[in-house]
Coordinates of C-alpha atoms in Angstrom, one line a residue:
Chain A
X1 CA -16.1 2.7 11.5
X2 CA -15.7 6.2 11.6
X3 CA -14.0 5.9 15.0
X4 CA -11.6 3.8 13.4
X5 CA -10.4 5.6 10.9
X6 CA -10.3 8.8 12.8
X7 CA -8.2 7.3 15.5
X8 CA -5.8 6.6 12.2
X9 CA -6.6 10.0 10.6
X10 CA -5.2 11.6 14.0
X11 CA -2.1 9.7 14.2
X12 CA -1.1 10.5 10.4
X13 CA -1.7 14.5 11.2
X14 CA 0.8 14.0 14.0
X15 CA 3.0 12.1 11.8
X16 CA 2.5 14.8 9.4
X17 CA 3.5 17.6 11.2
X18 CA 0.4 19.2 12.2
X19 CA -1.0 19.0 15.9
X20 CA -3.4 16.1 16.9
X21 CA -5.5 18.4 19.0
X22 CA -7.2 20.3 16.1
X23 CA -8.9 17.4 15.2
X24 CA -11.5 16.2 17.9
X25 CA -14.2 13.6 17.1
X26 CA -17.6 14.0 19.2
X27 CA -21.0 12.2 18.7
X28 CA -24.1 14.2 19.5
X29 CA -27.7 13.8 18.3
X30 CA -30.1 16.6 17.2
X31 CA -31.4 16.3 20.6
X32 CA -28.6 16.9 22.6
X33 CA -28.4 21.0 21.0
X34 CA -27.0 21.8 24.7
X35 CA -23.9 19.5 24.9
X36 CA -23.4 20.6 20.8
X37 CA -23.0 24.0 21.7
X38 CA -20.2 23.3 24.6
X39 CA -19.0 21.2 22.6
X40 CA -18.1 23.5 19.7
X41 CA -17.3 26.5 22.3
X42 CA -14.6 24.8 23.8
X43 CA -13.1 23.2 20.6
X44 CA -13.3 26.7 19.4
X45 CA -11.5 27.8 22.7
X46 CA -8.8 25.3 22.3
X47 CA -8.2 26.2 18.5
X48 CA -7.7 29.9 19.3
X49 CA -5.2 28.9 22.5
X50 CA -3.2 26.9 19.9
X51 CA -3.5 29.8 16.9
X52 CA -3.3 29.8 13.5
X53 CA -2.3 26.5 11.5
X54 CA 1.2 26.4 11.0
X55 CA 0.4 25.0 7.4
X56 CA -1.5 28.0 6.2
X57 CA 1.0 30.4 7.6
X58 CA 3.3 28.3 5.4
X59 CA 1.0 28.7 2.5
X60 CA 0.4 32.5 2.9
X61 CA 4.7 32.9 3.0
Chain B
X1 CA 18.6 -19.1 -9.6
X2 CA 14.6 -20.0 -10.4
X3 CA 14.9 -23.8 -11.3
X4 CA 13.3 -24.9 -8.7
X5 CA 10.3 -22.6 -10.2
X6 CA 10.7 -23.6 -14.1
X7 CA 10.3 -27.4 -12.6
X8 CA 7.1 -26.6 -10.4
X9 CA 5.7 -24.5 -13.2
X10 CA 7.0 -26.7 -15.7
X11 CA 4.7 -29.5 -13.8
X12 CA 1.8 -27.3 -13.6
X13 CA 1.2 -26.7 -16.8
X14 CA 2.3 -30.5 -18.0
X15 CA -0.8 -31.6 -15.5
X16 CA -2.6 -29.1 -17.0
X17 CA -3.1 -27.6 -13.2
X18 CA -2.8 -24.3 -14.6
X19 CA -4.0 -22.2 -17.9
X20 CA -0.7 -20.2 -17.7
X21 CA 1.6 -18.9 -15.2
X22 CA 1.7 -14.9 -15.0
X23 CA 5.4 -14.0 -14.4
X24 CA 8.6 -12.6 -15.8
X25 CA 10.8 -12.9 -18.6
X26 CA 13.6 -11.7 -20.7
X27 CA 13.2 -9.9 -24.0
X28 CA 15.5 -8.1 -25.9
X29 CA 18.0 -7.4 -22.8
X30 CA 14.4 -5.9 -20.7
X31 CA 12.1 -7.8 -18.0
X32 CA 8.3 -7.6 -18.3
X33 CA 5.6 -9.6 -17.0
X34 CA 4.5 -12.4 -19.2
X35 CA 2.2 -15.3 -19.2
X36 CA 3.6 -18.5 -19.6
X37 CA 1.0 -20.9 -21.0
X38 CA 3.9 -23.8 -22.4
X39 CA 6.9 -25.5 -20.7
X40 CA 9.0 -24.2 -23.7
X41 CA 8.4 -21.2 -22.4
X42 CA 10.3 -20.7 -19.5
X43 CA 14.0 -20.3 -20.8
X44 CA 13.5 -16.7 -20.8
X45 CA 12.1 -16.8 -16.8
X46 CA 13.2 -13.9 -15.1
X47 CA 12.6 -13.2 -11.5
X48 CA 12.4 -9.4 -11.6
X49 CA 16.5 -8.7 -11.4
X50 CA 18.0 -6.7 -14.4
X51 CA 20.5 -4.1 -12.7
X52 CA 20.0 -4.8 -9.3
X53 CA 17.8 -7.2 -7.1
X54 CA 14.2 -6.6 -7.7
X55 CA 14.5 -3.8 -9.4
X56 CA 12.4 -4.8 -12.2
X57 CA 9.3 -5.9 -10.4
X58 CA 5.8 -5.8 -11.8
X59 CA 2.6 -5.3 -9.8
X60 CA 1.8 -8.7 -11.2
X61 CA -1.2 -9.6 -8.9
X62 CA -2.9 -6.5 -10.6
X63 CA -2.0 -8.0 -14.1
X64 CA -3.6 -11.2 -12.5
X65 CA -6.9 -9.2 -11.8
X66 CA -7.5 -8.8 -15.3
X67 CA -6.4 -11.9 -17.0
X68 CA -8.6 -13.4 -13.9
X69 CA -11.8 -11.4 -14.8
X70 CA -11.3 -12.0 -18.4
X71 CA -11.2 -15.8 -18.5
X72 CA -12.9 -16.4 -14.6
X73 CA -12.9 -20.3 -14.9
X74 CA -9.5 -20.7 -15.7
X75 CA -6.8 -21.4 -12.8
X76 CA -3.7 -19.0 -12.8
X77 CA 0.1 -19.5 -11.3
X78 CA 1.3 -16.2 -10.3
X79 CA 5.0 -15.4 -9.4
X80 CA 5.1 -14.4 -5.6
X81 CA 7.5 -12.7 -3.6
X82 CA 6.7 -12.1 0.4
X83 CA 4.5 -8.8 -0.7
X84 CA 3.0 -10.3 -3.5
X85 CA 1.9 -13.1 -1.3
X86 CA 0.4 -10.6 1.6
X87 CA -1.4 -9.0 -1.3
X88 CA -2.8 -11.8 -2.6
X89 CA -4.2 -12.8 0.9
X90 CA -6.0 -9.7 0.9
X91 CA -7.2 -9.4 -2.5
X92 CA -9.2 -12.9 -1.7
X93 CA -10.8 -11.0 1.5
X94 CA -11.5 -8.0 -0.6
X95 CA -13.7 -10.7 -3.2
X96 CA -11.0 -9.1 -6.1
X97 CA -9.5 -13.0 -6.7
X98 CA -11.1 -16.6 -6.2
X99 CA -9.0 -18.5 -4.2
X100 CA -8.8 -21.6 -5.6
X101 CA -8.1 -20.3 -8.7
X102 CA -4.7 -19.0 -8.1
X103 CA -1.6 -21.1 -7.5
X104 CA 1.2 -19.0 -6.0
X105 CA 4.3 -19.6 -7.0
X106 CA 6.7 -18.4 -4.2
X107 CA 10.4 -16.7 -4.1
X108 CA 12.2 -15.2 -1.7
X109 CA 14.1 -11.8 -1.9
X110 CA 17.7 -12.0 -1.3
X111 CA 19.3 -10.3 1.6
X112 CA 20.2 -6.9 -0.6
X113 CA 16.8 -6.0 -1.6
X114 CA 15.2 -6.5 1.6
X115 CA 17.1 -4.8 3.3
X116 CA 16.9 -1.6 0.5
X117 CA 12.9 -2.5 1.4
X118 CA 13.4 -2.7 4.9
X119 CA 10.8 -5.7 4.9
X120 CA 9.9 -7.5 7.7
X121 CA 9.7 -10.7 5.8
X122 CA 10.8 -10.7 2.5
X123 CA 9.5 -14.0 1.5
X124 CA 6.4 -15.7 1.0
X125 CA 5.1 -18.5 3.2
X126 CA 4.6 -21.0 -0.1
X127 CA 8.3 -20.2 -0.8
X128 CA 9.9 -22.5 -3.4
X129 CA 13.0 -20.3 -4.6
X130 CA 15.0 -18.3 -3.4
X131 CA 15.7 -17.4 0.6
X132 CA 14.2 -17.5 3.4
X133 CA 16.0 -13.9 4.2
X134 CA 15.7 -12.1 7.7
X135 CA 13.4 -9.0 8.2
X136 CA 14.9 -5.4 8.6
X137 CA 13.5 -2.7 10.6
X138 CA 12.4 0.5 9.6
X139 CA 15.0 3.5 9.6
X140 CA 12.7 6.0 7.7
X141 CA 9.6 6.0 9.8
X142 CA 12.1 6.4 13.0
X143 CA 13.8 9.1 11.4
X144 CA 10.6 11.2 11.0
X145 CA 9.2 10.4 14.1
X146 CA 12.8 11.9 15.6
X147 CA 11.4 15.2 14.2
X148 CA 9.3 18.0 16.3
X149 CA 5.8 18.7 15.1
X150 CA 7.0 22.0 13.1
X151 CA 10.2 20.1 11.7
X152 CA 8.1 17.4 10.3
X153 CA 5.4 19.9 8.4
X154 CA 8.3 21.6 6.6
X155 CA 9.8 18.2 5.7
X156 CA 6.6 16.8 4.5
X157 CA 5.6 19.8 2.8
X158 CA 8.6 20.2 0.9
X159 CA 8.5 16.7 0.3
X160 CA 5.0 17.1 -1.5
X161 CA 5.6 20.2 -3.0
X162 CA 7.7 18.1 -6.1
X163 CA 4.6 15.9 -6.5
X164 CA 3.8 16.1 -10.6
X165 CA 0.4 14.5 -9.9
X166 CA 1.6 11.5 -12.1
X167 CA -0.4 8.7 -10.5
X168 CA 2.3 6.5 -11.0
X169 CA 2.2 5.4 -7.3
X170 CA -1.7 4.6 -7.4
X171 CA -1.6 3.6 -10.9
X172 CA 1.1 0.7 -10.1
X173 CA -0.1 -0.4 -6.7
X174 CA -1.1 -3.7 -7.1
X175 CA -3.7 -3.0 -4.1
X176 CA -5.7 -0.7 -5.8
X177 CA -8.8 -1.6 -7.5
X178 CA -11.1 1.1 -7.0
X179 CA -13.6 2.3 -10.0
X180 CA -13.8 5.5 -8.7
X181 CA -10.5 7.0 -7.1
X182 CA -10.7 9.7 -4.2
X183 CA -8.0 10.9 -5.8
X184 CA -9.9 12.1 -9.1
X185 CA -12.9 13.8 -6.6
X186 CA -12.5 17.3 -7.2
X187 CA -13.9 18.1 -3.9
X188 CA -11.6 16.5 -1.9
X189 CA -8.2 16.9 -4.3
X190 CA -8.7 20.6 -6.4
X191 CA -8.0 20.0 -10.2
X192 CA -5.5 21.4 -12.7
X193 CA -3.1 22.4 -9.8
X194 CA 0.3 21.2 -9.3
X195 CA 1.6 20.0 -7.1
X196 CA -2.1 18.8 -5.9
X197 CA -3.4 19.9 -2.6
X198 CA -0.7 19.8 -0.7
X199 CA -0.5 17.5 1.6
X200 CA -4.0 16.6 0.8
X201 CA -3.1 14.3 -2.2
X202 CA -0.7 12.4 -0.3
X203 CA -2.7 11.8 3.0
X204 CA -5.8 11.0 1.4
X205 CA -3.7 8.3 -0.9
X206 CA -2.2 7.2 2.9
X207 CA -5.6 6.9 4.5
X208 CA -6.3 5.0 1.5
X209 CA -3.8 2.7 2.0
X210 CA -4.8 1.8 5.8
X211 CA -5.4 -2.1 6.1
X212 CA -4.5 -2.6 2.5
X213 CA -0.8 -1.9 2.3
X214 CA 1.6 -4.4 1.4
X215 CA 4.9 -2.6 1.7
X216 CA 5.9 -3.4 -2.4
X217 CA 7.7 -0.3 -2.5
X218 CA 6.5 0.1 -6.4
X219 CA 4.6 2.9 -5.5
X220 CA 8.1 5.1 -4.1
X221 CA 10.1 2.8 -7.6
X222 CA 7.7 4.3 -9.6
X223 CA 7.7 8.3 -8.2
X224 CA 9.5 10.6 -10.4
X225 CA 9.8 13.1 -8.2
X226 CA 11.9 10.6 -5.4
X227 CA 8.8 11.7 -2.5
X228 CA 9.4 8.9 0.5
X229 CA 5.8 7.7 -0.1
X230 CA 7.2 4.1 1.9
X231 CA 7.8 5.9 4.9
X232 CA 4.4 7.7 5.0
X233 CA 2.2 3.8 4.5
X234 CA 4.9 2.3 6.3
X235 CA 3.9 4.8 9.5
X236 CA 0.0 4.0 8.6
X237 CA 0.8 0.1 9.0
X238 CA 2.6 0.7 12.2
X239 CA -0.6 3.1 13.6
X240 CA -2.5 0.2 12.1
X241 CA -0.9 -2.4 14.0
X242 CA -0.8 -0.7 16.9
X243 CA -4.3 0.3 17.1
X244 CA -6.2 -2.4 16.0
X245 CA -3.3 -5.2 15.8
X246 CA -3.8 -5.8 12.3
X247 CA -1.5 -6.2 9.8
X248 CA -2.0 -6.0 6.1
X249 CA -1.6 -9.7 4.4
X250 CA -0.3 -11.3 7.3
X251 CA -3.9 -13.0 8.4
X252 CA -5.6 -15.7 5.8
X253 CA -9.2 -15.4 7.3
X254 CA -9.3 -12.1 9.3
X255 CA -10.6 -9.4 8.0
X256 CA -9.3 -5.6 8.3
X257 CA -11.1 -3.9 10.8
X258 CA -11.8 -1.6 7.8
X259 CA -13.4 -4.1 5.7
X260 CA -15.8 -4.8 9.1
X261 CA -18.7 -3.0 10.3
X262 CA -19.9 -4.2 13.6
X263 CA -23.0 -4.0 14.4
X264 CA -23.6 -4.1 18.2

């Protein structure tokens, strides 16, 4: 279910103006600590390449 | 115009098919929704026209809600136009309206207002008035999907920005029955700011709107601040459709794949 709606969620953020990749959808269990932690090191890798949100730079002016 | 509906009505009630029929009428030079319970009645019909076409529209199968959970073993006729009847479909999936105890009573919007709605089928399958009128295809969702990524931030944005935080669009939506609203969770949409969280407010309403949608348009008639809320669920049907090839009141048995869990 969650799949679901995220697959939507994505597509309306597009739609919206604001870029699908800063939105990423990953299952891991408590076990898997190893894959968690590249997981979140190369989201955070990809957010940095893409900088700051365009909507709170918008805010901020 | 809507004799064709008096008679079927008319025989309704005479059989005593029907407690009442929920519908429109004429008082006092203004259209609101009225229940019909005797043939009499029906002189004052109106089918939702007072300046234009359709422009005096009701959410009627909300109105039908409550006169349904008031009095739950009576059987109700309720005026239908092509939305109506998709909303009815899935207000029976959702468990929010018994079946067989609602007659519809269908008409078709003319050419004008369908167009104004860009509807792709502007009447109801158990049509009895009015025409069977072509569907139109949607200029506003194509116009925003023309846009760059940076264009369509500053257009939604500003868009938002006039939002007064009325309600009116979730307050007339004829699909919303929720007890508790997202809207009113301070954690997701911050209180006694306006405009609300913007765009927060609005894409949580749109998310809310996925597989339940009828394309009414009362939601943009009712906004006082003009926002394109249409082309913003009319984009959320399309992602809809194209993801999960559903659309919203279209199907009599299936379900939205939101209304499912699977368990594998």
């Amino acid at each position: 279910m969650a799949k679901k709606r995220l697959t939507v969620l994505k597509r309306l953020l597009e739609f919206s103006g604001m870029n699908p990749r800063r939105l990423r959808m990953k299952w891991v269990s408590s076990a898997e600590a190893v894959e968690f932690v590249h997981e979140i090191s190369d989201f955070a890798e990809e957010i940095k390449q893409l900088g700051p949100n365009p909507l709170r730079v918008k805010e901020a002016a | 115009m809507g004799h064709k509906i008096k008679e079927q009505v008319q025989k309704l009630l005479e059989e005593k098919r029907i407690k009442g029929f929920l519908g429109l009428r004429e008082l006092e030079g203004h259209i609101l929704p009225h229940l019909f319970c005797n043939p009499q009645e029906l002189e004052s019909l109106s089918l939702g026209d007072w300046k234009k076409a359709g422009d005096a529209r009701y959410p009627l199968n909300q109105i039908l809600i409550q006169l349904a959970t008031k009095y739950p073993q009576e059987t109700f006729a309720v005026l239908v136009r092509g939305c109506d009847e998709r909303g009815l479909r899935e207000l029976f999936k959702w468990n929010q309206l018994a079946e067989e105890k609602v007659v519809p009573i269908g008409v078709g919007c003319p050419d004008e207002l369908a167009k104004a709605c860009e509807c792709e089928k502007p009447f109801p399958d158990c049509l009895i008035d009015g025409l069977k009128g072509e569907g139109a295809r949607s200029q506003r969702v194509h116009r925003v999907d023309g846009m760059d990524l940076d264009a369509r931030l500053d257009f939604w944005l500003g868009e938002f920005k006039r939002c007064i935080k009325c309600f009116g669009c979730r307050n007339v939506c004829p699909m919303c029955f929720c007890n508790e609203c997202s809207l009113e969770e301070e954690l997701l949409v911050g209180k006694g700011e306006i405009p609300p969280d913007n765009p927060t407010f609005h894409l949580v309403r749109a998310m809310h709107m996925v597989g339940r949608c009828i394309d009414c348009g009362l939601c943009e008639e009712a906004c006082p601040a003009d926002i394109p809320l249409r082309t913003l669920y009319k984009k959320i049907a399309e992602i809809v459709n194209e993801e999960f090839g559903y659309k919203t009141g279209y199907n009599v048995g299936e379900k939205s794949p939101f209304n499912v869990i699977e368990v594998k």
